[in-house]
Amino acid sequence: MSEERTQEVEQSIPIRGTWIIEVYRAQPDGSYVIEPKQYRQNLWPSAGSGFLANRIGVVPTNSAMAYMAVGTTSTAVAVGNTTLAGEVSRKAYAVNNVISTNVWQTVNTWGGGADAVGSVSLVEAGTFNAAGSGAGTMANRVTFAAVVLANSDFLNLTLLTEVGTRS
């Protein structure tokens, strides 16, 4: 009689997020100067990992990640994060698409005066599955060097989330 053996294979699927922070400064002649981009790796909090597992493993009962928020609290990112403590603005993604086999891209832009975030020190961002400030599940969180916008300045945030290995 042959002995049946099972081999345990351990596999992990990395989830990497890279935020690209761009600031456009208005000039008196109506043009814009783009400051050097900041690149930051994000944290995928436990709540975001649970959200992803739920979306894969069962019929999803939760809303899709469709909102990005910015805030003013620079506390270190931690796996237990569930909100942006200093959230000042949240909006639906301006861009939400898959740009390669395993990379999800989201983009949003805030205008200092247009979005009432002028003269505020923005230092954090995150993605959520609900429109209301402080609501929903946070999937990503990042902190970055402070950005203070004048009324005519813009902050553009791009999040590239890679699921799995690089192809």
PDB file of C-alpha atoms in Angstrom:
ATOM      1  CA  MET A   1       0.000   0.000   0.000  1.00  0.00           C
ATOM      2  CA  SER A   2       1.424   3.338  -0.977  1.00  0.00           C
ATOM      3  CA  GLU A   3       1.666   6.063   1.563  1.00  0.00           C
ATOM      4  CA  GLU A   4      -0.013   9.262   0.503  1.00  0.00           C
ATOM      5  CA  ARG A   5       1.873  12.371   1.470  1.00  0.00           C
ATOM      6  CA  THR A   6       0.926  15.937   1.273  1.00  0.00           C
ATOM      7  CA  GLN A   7       3.486  18.612   0.968  1.00  0.00           C
ATOM      8  CA  GLU A   8       2.836  21.912   2.630  1.00  0.00           C
ATOM      9  CA  VAL A   9       3.744  24.787   0.368  1.00  0.00           C
ATOM     10  CA  GLU A  10       4.119  28.155   1.993  1.00  0.00           C
ATOM     11  CA  GLN A  11       3.416  31.044  -0.287  1.00  0.00           C
ATOM     12  CA  SER A  12       2.919  34.662   0.425  1.00  0.00           C
ATOM     13  CA  ILE A  13       1.584  37.284  -1.903  1.00  0.00           C
ATOM     14  CA  PRO A  14       3.217  40.635  -1.253  1.00  0.00           C
ATOM     15  CA  ILE A  15       1.157  43.785  -1.421  1.00  0.00           C
ATOM     16  CA  ARG A  16       3.273  46.864  -2.044  1.00  0.00           C
ATOM     17  CA  GLY A  17       1.996  50.385  -2.284  1.00  0.00           C
ATOM     18  CA  THR A  18       3.927  53.346  -3.584  1.00  0.00           C
ATOM     19  CA  TRP A  19       2.583  56.853  -3.197  1.00  0.00           C
ATOM     20  CA  ILE A  20       3.773  59.619  -5.500  1.00  0.00           C
ATOM     21  CA  ILE A  21       3.283  63.065  -3.989  1.00  0.00           C
ATOM     22  CA  GLU A  22       3.418  66.011  -6.415  1.00  0.00           C
ATOM     23  CA  VAL A  23       2.966  69.679  -5.540  1.00  0.00           C
ATOM     24  CA  TYR A  24       2.193  72.314  -8.168  1.00  0.00           C
ATOM     25  CA  ARG A  25       2.930  75.880  -7.075  1.00  0.00           C
ATOM     26  CA  ALA A  26       1.101  78.708  -8.843  1.00  0.00           C
ATOM     27  CA  GLN A  27       3.274  81.498 -10.237  1.00  0.00           C
ATOM     28  CA  PRO A  28       2.232  85.152 -10.740  1.00  0.00           C
ATOM     29  CA  ASP A  29       2.204  84.701 -14.534  1.00  0.00           C
ATOM     30  CA  GLY A  30      -0.390  81.890 -14.278  1.00  0.00           C
ATOM     31  CA  SER A  31       2.079  79.053 -14.837  1.00  0.00           C
ATOM     32  CA  TYR A  32       2.949  76.345 -12.324  1.00  0.00           C
ATOM     33  CA  VAL A  33       6.256  75.108 -10.921  1.00  0.00           C
ATOM     34  CA  ILE A  34       6.318  71.437  -9.963  1.00  0.00           C
ATOM     35  CA  GLU A  35       8.277  70.652  -6.802  1.00  0.00           C
ATOM     36  CA  PRO A  36      10.427  67.492  -6.740  1.00  0.00           C
ATOM     37  CA  LYS A  37       8.217  64.432  -6.329  1.00  0.00           C
ATOM     38  CA  GLN A  38       8.137  62.537  -3.055  1.00  0.00           C
ATOM     39  CA  TYR A  39       7.953  58.738  -3.235  1.00  0.00           C
ATOM     40  CA  ARG A  40       6.738  56.888  -0.143  1.00  0.00           C
ATOM     41  CA  GLN A  41       5.980  53.258   0.578  1.00  0.00           C
ATOM     42  CA  ASN A  42       2.624  52.824   2.252  1.00  0.00           C
ATOM     43  CA  LEU A  43       1.390  50.566   5.003  1.00  0.00           C
ATOM     44  CA  TRP A  44      -1.436  48.135   4.319  1.00  0.00           C
ATOM     45  CA  PRO A  45      -3.134  48.023   7.759  1.00  0.00           C
ATOM     46  CA  SER A  46      -4.697  44.845   9.185  1.00  0.00           C
ATOM     47  CA  ALA A  47      -8.189  46.159   8.443  1.00  0.00           C
ATOM     48  CA  GLY A  48      -7.217  46.609   4.777  1.00  0.00           C
ATOM     49  CA  SER A  49      -5.806  43.068   4.587  1.00  0.00           C
ATOM     50  CA  GLY A  50      -9.017  41.718   6.102  1.00  0.00           C
ATOM     51  CA  PHE A  51     -11.022  43.745   3.605  1.00  0.00           C
ATOM     52  CA  LEU A  52      -9.028  42.233   0.723  1.00  0.00           C
ATOM     53  CA  ALA A  53      -9.436  38.670   2.033  1.00  0.00           C
ATOM     54  CA  ASN A  54     -13.185  39.235   2.386  1.00  0.00           C
ATOM     55  CA  ARG A  55     -13.447  40.523  -1.187  1.00  0.00           C
ATOM     56  CA  ILE A  56     -11.610  37.439  -2.471  1.00  0.00           C
ATOM     57  CA  GLY A  57     -13.079  34.743  -0.244  1.00  0.00           C
ATOM     58  CA  VAL A  58     -16.779  35.490   0.029  1.00  0.00           C
ATOM     59  CA  VAL A  59     -19.475  37.352  -1.799  1.00  0.00           C
ATOM     60  CA  PRO A  60     -18.441  40.919  -1.026  1.00  0.00           C
ATOM     61  CA  THR A  61     -20.763  42.742   1.298  1.00  0.00           C
ATOM     62  CA  ASN A  62     -18.491  45.736   1.672  1.00  0.00           C
ATOM     63  CA  SER A  63     -18.118  48.622  -0.737  1.00  0.00           C
ATOM     64  CA  ALA A  64     -15.156  48.891  -3.067  1.00  0.00           C
ATOM     65  CA  MET A  65     -12.194  51.067  -2.162  1.00  0.00           C
ATOM     66  CA  ALA A  66     -13.126  54.245  -4.019  1.00  0.00           C
ATOM     67  CA  TYR A  67     -12.056  57.210  -1.858  1.00  0.00           C
ATOM     68  CA  MET A  68      -8.813  58.953  -0.941  1.00  0.00           C
ATOM     69  CA  ALA A  69      -8.365  61.249   2.037  1.00  0.00           C
ATOM     70  CA  VAL A  70      -5.682  63.647   3.273  1.00  0.00           C
ATOM     71  CA  GLY A  71      -4.938  64.666   6.818  1.00  0.00           C
ATOM     72  CA  THR A  72      -2.782  66.629   9.212  1.00  0.00           C
ATOM     73  CA  THR A  73      -1.560  64.028  11.729  1.00  0.00           C
ATOM     74  CA  SER A  74       1.997  62.791  11.259  1.00  0.00           C
ATOM     75  CA  THR A  75       1.970  59.908  13.727  1.00  0.00           C
ATOM     76  CA  ALA A  76       3.902  56.914  12.453  1.00  0.00           C
ATOM     77  CA  VAL A  77       1.987  54.442  10.319  1.00  0.00           C
ATOM     78  CA  ALA A  78       1.047  51.264  12.191  1.00  0.00           C
ATOM     79  CA  VAL A  79      -0.651  47.992  11.297  1.00  0.00           C
ATOM     80  CA  GLY A  80      -3.534  48.840  13.629  1.00  0.00           C
ATOM     81  CA  ASN A  81      -4.391  52.137  11.882  1.00  0.00           C
ATOM     82  CA  THR A  82      -8.064  52.400  10.923  1.00  0.00           C
ATOM     83  CA  THR A  83      -8.471  56.132  10.224  1.00  0.00           C
ATOM     84  CA  LEU A  84      -6.560  59.288   9.448  1.00  0.00           C
ATOM     85  CA  ALA A  85      -6.706  60.983  12.843  1.00  0.00           C
ATOM     86  CA  GLY A  86      -6.335  64.441  11.289  1.00  0.00           C
ATOM     87  CA  GLU A  87      -8.503  63.913   8.206  1.00  0.00           C
ATOM     88  CA  VAL A  88      -9.475  67.199   6.552  1.00  0.00           C
ATOM     89  CA  SER A  89     -10.753  66.126   3.118  1.00  0.00           C
ATOM     90  CA  ARG A  90     -11.981  62.970   1.373  1.00  0.00           C
ATOM     91  CA  LYS A  91     -13.106  62.519  -2.201  1.00  0.00           C
ATOM     92  CA  ALA A  92     -13.862  59.814  -4.752  1.00  0.00           C
ATOM     93  CA  TYR A  93     -10.939  58.735  -6.905  1.00  0.00           C
ATOM     94  CA  ALA A  94     -10.410  60.852 -10.019  1.00  0.00           C
ATOM     95  CA  VAL A  95      -8.581  57.871 -11.559  1.00  0.00           C
ATOM     96  CA  ASN A  96      -9.236  54.275 -10.498  1.00  0.00           C
ATOM     97  CA  ASN A  97      -7.903  51.582 -12.797  1.00  0.00           C
ATOM     98  CA  VAL A  98      -5.588  48.624 -13.265  1.00  0.00           C
ATOM     99  CA  ILE A  99      -2.520  49.727 -15.233  1.00  0.00           C
ATOM    100  CA  SER A 100      -0.853  46.319 -15.627  1.00  0.00           C
ATOM    101  CA  THR A 101      -1.611  42.722 -14.748  1.00  0.00           C
ATOM    102  CA  ASN A 102      -1.208  43.277 -11.031  1.00  0.00           C
ATOM    103  CA  VAL A 103      -0.947  47.033 -10.397  1.00  0.00           C
ATOM    104  CA  TRP A 104      -3.930  49.119  -9.276  1.00  0.00           C
ATOM    105  CA  GLN A 105      -3.660  52.887  -9.717  1.00  0.00           C
ATOM    106  CA  THR A 106      -5.653  55.596  -7.953  1.00  0.00           C
ATOM    107  CA  VAL A 107      -5.151  59.340  -8.350  1.00  0.00           C
ATOM    108  CA  ASN A 108      -6.635  62.438  -6.732  1.00  0.00           C
ATOM    109  CA  THR A 109      -5.824  66.138  -6.784  1.00  0.00           C
ATOM    110  CA  TRP A 110      -6.570  68.723  -4.121  1.00  0.00           C
ATOM    111  CA  GLY A 111      -6.621  72.447  -4.809  1.00  0.00           C
ATOM    112  CA  GLY A 112      -5.705  74.705  -1.903  1.00  0.00           C
ATOM    113  CA  GLY A 113      -8.674  77.052  -2.254  1.00  0.00           C
ATOM    114  CA  ALA A 114     -10.971  74.798  -4.276  1.00  0.00           C
ATOM    115  CA  ASP A 115     -10.938  72.022  -1.667  1.00  0.00           C
ATOM    116  CA  ALA A 116     -10.540  74.238   1.427  1.00  0.00           C
ATOM    117  CA  VAL A 117      -7.130  72.783   2.314  1.00  0.00           C
ATOM    118  CA  GLY A 118      -5.092  75.948   1.770  1.00  0.00           C
ATOM    119  CA  SER A 119      -2.734  76.944   4.607  1.00  0.00           C
ATOM    120  CA  VAL A 120      -3.143  73.479   6.199  1.00  0.00           C
ATOM    121  CA  SER A 121      -0.109  71.246   6.795  1.00  0.00           C
ATOM    122  CA  LEU A 122      -1.001  68.042   4.930  1.00  0.00           C
ATOM    123  CA  VAL A 123       1.170  65.107   6.017  1.00  0.00           C
ATOM    124  CA  GLU A 124      -0.867  61.918   5.572  1.00  0.00           C
ATOM    125  CA  ALA A 125      -3.130  60.152   3.104  1.00  0.00           C
ATOM    126  CA  GLY A 126      -5.172  56.976   2.948  1.00  0.00           C
ATOM    127  CA  THR A 127      -7.685  55.034   0.884  1.00  0.00           C
ATOM    128  CA  PHE A 128     -11.161  54.061   2.082  1.00  0.00           C
ATOM    129  CA  ASN A 129     -14.360  52.318   1.020  1.00  0.00           C
ATOM    130  CA  ALA A 130     -16.742  55.010   2.288  1.00  0.00           C
ATOM    131  CA  ALA A 131     -17.333  58.644   1.383  1.00  0.00           C
ATOM    132  CA  GLY A 132     -17.808  60.075   4.868  1.00  0.00           C
ATOM    133  CA  SER A 133     -14.906  61.432   6.896  1.00  0.00           C
ATOM    134  CA  GLY A 134     -13.835  58.850   9.479  1.00  0.00           C
ATOM    135  CA  ALA A 135     -16.081  56.172   7.938  1.00  0.00           C
ATOM    136  CA  GLY A 136     -15.336  52.851   6.289  1.00  0.00           C
ATOM    137  CA  THR A 137     -12.303  50.597   6.139  1.00  0.00           C
ATOM    138  CA  MET A 138      -8.852  52.032   5.487  1.00  0.00           C
ATOM    139  CA  ALA A 139      -6.800  49.985   3.008  1.00  0.00           C
ATOM    140  CA  ASN A 140      -3.664  52.138   2.772  1.00  0.00           C
ATOM    141  CA  ARG A 141      -1.976  54.803   4.872  1.00  0.00           C
ATOM    142  CA  VAL A 142       1.101  56.891   4.243  1.00  0.00           C
ATOM    143  CA  THR A 143       2.812  59.878   5.826  1.00  0.00           C
ATOM    144  CA  PHE A 144       4.947  62.334   3.887  1.00  0.00           C
ATOM    145  CA  ALA A 145       6.870  65.595   4.232  1.00  0.00           C
ATOM    146  CA  ALA A 146       4.494  68.432   5.070  1.00  0.00           C
ATOM    147  CA  VAL A 147       2.766  70.153   2.167  1.00  0.00           C
ATOM    148  CA  VAL A 148       1.135  73.540   2.758  1.00  0.00           C
ATOM    149  CA  LEU A 149      -0.875  74.773  -0.220  1.00  0.00           C
ATOM    150  CA  ALA A 150      -1.681  78.354  -1.105  1.00  0.00           C
ATOM    151  CA  ASN A 151      -5.149  78.889  -2.574  1.00  0.00           C
ATOM    152  CA  SER A 152      -3.970  78.417  -6.190  1.00  0.00           C
ATOM    153  CA  ASP A 153      -1.610  75.471  -5.505  1.00  0.00           C
ATOM    154  CA  PHE A 154      -2.393  71.806  -6.135  1.00  0.00           C
ATOM    155  CA  LEU A 155      -1.464  68.537  -4.455  1.00  0.00           C
ATOM    156  CA  ASN A 156      -1.611  65.462  -6.691  1.00  0.00           C
ATOM    157  CA  LEU A 157      -1.487  62.026  -5.042  1.00  0.00           C
ATOM    158  CA  THR A 158      -0.986  58.825  -7.013  1.00  0.00           C
ATOM    159  CA  LEU A 159      -1.119  55.427  -5.332  1.00  0.00           C
ATOM    160  CA  LEU A 160       0.256  52.399  -7.152  1.00  0.00           C
ATOM    161  CA  THR A 161      -0.664  49.150  -5.364  1.00  0.00           C
ATOM    162  CA  GLU A 162       1.131  46.049  -6.599  1.00  0.00           C
ATOM    163  CA  VAL A 163      -0.371  42.685  -5.655  1.00  0.00           C
ATOM    164  CA  GLY A 164       2.029  39.782  -6.109  1.00  0.00           C
ATOM    165  CA  THR A 165       5.433  39.633  -7.670  1.00  0.00           C
ATOM    166  CA  ARG A 166       6.781  42.005 -10.268  1.00  0.00           C
ATOM    167  CA  SER A 167       6.246  40.767 -13.785  1.00  0.00           C
TER     168      SER A 167
END
